[in-house]
mmCIF file of C-alpha atoms in Angstrom:
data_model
loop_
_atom_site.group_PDB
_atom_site.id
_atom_site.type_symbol
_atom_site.label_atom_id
_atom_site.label_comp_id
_atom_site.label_asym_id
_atom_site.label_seq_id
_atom_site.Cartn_x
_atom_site.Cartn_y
_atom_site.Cartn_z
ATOM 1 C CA UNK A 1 -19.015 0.786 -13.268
ATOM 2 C CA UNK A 2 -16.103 -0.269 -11.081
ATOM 3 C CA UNK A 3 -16.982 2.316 -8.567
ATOM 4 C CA UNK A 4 -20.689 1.401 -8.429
ATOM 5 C CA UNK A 5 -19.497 -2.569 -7.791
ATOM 6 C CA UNK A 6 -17.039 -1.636 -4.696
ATOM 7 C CA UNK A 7 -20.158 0.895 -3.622
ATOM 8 C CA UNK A 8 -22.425 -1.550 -3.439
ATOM 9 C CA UNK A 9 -20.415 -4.123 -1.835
ATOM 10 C CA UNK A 10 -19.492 -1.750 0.879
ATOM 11 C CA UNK A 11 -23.346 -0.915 1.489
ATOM 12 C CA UNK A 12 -23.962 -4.712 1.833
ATOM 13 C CA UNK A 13 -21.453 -5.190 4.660
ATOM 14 C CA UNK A 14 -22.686 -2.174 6.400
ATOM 15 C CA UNK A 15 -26.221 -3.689 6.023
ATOM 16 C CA UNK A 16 -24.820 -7.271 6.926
ATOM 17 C CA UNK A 17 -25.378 -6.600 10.964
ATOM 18 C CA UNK A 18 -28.987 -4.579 10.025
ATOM 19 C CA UNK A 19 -30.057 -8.363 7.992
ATOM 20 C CA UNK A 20 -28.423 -10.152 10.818
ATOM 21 C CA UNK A 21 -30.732 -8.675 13.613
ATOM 22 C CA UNK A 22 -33.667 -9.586 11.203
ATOM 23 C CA UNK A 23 -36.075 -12.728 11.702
ATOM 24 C CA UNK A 24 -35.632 -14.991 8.746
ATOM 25 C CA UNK A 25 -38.503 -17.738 7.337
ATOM 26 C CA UNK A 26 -37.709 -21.378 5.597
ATOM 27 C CA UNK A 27 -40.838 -23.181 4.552
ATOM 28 C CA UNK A 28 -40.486 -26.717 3.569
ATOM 29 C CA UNK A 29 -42.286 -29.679 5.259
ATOM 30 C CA UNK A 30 -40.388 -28.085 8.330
ATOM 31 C CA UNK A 31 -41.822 -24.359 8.262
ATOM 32 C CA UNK A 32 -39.235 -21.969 10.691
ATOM 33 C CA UNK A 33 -38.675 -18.604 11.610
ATOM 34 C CA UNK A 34 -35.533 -17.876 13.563
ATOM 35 C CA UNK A 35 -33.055 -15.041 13.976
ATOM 36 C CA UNK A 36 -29.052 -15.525 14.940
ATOM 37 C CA UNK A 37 -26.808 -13.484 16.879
ATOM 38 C CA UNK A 38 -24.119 -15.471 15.945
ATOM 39 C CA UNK A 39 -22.990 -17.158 19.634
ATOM 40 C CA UNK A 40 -27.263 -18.151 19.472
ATOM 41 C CA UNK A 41 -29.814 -19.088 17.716
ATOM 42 C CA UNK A 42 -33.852 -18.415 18.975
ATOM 43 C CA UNK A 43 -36.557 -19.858 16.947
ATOM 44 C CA UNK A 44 -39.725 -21.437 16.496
ATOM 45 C CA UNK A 45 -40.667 -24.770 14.222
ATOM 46 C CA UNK A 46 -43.979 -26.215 13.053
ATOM 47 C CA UNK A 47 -42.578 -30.012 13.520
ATOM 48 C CA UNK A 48 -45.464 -32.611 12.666
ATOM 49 C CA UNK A 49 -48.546 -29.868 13.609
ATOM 50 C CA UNK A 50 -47.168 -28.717 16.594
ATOM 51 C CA UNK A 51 -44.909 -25.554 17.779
ATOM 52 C CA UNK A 52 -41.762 -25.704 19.129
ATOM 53 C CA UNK A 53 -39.751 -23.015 19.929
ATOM 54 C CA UNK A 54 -35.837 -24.208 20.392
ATOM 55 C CA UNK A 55 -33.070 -21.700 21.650
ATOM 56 C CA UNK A 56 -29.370 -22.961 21.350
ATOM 57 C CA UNK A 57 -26.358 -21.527 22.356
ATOM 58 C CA UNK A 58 -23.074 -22.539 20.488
ATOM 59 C CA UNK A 59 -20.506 -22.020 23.253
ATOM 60 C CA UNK A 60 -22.017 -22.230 26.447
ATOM 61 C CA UNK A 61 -20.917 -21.390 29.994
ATOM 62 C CA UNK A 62 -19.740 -24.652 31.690
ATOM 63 C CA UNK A 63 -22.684 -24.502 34.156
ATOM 64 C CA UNK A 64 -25.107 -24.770 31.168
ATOM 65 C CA UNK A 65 -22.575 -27.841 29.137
ATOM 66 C CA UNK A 66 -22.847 -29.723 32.289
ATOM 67 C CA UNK A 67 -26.206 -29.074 32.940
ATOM 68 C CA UNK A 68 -29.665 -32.090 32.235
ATOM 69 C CA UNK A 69 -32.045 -29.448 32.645
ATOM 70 C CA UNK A 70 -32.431 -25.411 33.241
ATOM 71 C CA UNK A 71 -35.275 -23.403 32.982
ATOM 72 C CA UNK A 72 -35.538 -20.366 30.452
ATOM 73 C CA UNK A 73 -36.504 -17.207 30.675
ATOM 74 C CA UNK A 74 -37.733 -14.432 27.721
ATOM 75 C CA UNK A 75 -37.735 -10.857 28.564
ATOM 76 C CA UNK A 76 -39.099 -8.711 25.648
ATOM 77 C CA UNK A 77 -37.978 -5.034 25.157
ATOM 78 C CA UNK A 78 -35.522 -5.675 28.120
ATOM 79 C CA UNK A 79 -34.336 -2.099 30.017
ATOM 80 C CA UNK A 80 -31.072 -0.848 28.428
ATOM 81 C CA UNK A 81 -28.405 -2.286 31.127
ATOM 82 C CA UNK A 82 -31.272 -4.969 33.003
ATOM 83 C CA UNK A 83 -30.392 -8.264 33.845
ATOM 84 C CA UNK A 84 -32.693 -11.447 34.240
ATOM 85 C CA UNK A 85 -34.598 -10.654 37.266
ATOM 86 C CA UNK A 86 -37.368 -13.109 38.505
ATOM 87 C CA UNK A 87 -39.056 -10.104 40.309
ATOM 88 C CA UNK A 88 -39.540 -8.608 36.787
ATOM 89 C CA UNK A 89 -42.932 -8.354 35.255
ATOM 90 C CA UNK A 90 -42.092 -8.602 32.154
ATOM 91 C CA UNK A 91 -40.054 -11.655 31.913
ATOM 92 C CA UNK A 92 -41.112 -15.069 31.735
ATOM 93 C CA UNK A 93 -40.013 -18.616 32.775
ATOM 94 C CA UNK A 94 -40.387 -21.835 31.484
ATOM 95 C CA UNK A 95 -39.389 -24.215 34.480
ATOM 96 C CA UNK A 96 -36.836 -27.353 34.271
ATOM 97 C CA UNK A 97 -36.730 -27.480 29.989
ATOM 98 C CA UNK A 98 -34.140 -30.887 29.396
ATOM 99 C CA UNK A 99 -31.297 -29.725 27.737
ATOM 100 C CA UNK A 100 -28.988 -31.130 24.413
ATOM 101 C CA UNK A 101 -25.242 -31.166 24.084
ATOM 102 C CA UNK A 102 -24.434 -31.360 20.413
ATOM 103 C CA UNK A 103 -22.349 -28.407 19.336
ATOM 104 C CA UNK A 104 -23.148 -26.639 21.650
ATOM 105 C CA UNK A 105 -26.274 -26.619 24.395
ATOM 106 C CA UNK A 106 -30.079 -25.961 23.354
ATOM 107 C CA UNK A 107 -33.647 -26.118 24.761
ATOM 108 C CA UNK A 108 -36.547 -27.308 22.615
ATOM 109 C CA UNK A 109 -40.048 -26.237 24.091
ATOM 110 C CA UNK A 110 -43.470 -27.557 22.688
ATOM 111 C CA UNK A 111 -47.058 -26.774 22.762
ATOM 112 C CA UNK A 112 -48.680 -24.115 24.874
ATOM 113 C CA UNK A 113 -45.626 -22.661 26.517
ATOM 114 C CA UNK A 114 -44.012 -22.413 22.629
ATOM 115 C CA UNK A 115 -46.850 -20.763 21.848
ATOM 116 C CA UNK A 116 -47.040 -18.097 24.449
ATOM 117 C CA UNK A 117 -43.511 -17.333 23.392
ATOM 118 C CA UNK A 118 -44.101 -17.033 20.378
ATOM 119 C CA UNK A 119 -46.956 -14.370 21.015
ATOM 120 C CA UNK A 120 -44.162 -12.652 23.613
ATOM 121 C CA UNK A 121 -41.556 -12.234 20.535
ATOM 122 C CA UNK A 122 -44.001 -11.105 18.199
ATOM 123 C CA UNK A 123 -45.087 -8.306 20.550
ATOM 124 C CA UNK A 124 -41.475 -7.286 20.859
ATOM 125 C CA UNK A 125 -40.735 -3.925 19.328
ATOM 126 C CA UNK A 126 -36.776 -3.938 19.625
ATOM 127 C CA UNK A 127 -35.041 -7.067 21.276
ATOM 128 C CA UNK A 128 -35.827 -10.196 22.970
ATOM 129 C CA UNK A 129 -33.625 -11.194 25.740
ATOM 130 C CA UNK A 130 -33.853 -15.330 26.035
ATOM 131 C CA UNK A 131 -31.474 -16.835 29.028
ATOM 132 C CA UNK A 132 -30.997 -20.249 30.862
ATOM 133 C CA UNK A 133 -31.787 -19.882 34.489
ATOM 134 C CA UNK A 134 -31.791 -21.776 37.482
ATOM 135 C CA UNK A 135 -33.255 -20.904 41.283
ATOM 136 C CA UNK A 136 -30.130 -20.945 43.932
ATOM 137 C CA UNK A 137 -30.174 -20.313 47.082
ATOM 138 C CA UNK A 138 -28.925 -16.656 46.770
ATOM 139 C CA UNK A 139 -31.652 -15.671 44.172
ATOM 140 C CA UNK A 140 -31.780 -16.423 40.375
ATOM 141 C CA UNK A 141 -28.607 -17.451 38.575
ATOM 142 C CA UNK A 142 -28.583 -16.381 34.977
ATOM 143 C CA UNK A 143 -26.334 -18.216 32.347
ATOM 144 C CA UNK A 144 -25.802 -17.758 29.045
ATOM 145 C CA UNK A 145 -28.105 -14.079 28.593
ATOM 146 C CA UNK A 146 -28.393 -13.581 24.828
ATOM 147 C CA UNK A 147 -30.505 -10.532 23.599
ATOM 148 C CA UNK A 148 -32.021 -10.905 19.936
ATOM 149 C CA UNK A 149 -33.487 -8.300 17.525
ATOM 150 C CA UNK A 150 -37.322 -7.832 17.094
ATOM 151 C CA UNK A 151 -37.688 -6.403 14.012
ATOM 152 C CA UNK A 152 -39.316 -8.495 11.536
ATOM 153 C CA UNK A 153 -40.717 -11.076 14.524
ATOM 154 C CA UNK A 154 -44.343 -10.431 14.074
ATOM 155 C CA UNK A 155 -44.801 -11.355 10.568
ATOM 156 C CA UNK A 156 -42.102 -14.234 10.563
ATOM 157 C CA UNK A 157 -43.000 -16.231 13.228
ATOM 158 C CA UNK A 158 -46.831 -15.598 12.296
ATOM 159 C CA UNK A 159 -45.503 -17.652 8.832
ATOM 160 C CA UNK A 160 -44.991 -20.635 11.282
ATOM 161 C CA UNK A 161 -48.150 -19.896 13.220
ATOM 162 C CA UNK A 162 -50.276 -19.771 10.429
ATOM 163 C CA UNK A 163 -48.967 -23.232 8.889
ATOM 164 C CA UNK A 164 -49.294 -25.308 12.775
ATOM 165 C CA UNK A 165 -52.488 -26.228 14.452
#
């Protein structure tokens, strides 16, 4: 029995990064679906009716910490080795988001742009790649890139879908 116990606890912290990378649900009178990476946190929120999708990033670069506003960008399925490129089809942009400091930084989205996310993550078959951006000069400056598993996306965040108008 002793050997089953220690078997079992090693199979749960071999599955611990496999749950990690999985979307999680908490209904309540807030209803949310979010997944952690541990240095961020991506999810969306049926707060009073309405979506809101919120990405937060505990330690953020000092460009982002000193920051009012930044825009975001969501890339699903990103190439193996890509980076945040506003030439790139696939991703997309939500311009000039204001930003909180507590405990780190975070964006909170609402209404039709949350919702268009939402629909982007769901669609994603392996990862989600969520980053602040800004436009510079030289191009697109990318801070704080933070890539996010898919799996479990479609059915999660369709829990918060289905309970906000």
């Amino acid at each position: 029995m002793r050997k089953s116990s220690i078997a079992l606890a090693v199979g749960l912290m071999l599955a611990g990064p496999v749950l990690a990378e999985s979307w999680h649900y908490e209904g309540g009178a807030t209803p949310i679906a979010y997944i952690d990476n541990g240095p961020a946190q991506f999810q969306f929120a049926c707060r009073g009716g309405q979506l809101a999708m919120g990405f937060w990033v505990r330690a953020p670069e000092a460009s982002v910490a000193s920051a009012s506003a930044l825009s975001l960008a969501i890339t699903p399925d990103p190439a193996k080795g890509s980076t945040v490129s506003a030439g790139s089809a696939a991703t997309l942009f939500a311009q000039d988001m204001p930003l909180i400091h507590l405990e780190g930084s975070s964006a909170i989205v609402r209404g039709p742009v949350a919702r268009q996310w939402a629909r982007i993550a769901q669609g994603a078959g392996t990862e989600l790649r969520v980053a602040f951006v800004r436009q510079a000069g030289s191009g697109l400056e990318v801070f704080d890139s933070q890539v996010f598993g898919a799996k479990g996306s479609k059915s999660t965040i369709g829990q918060v879908l289905g309970k906000c108008s």
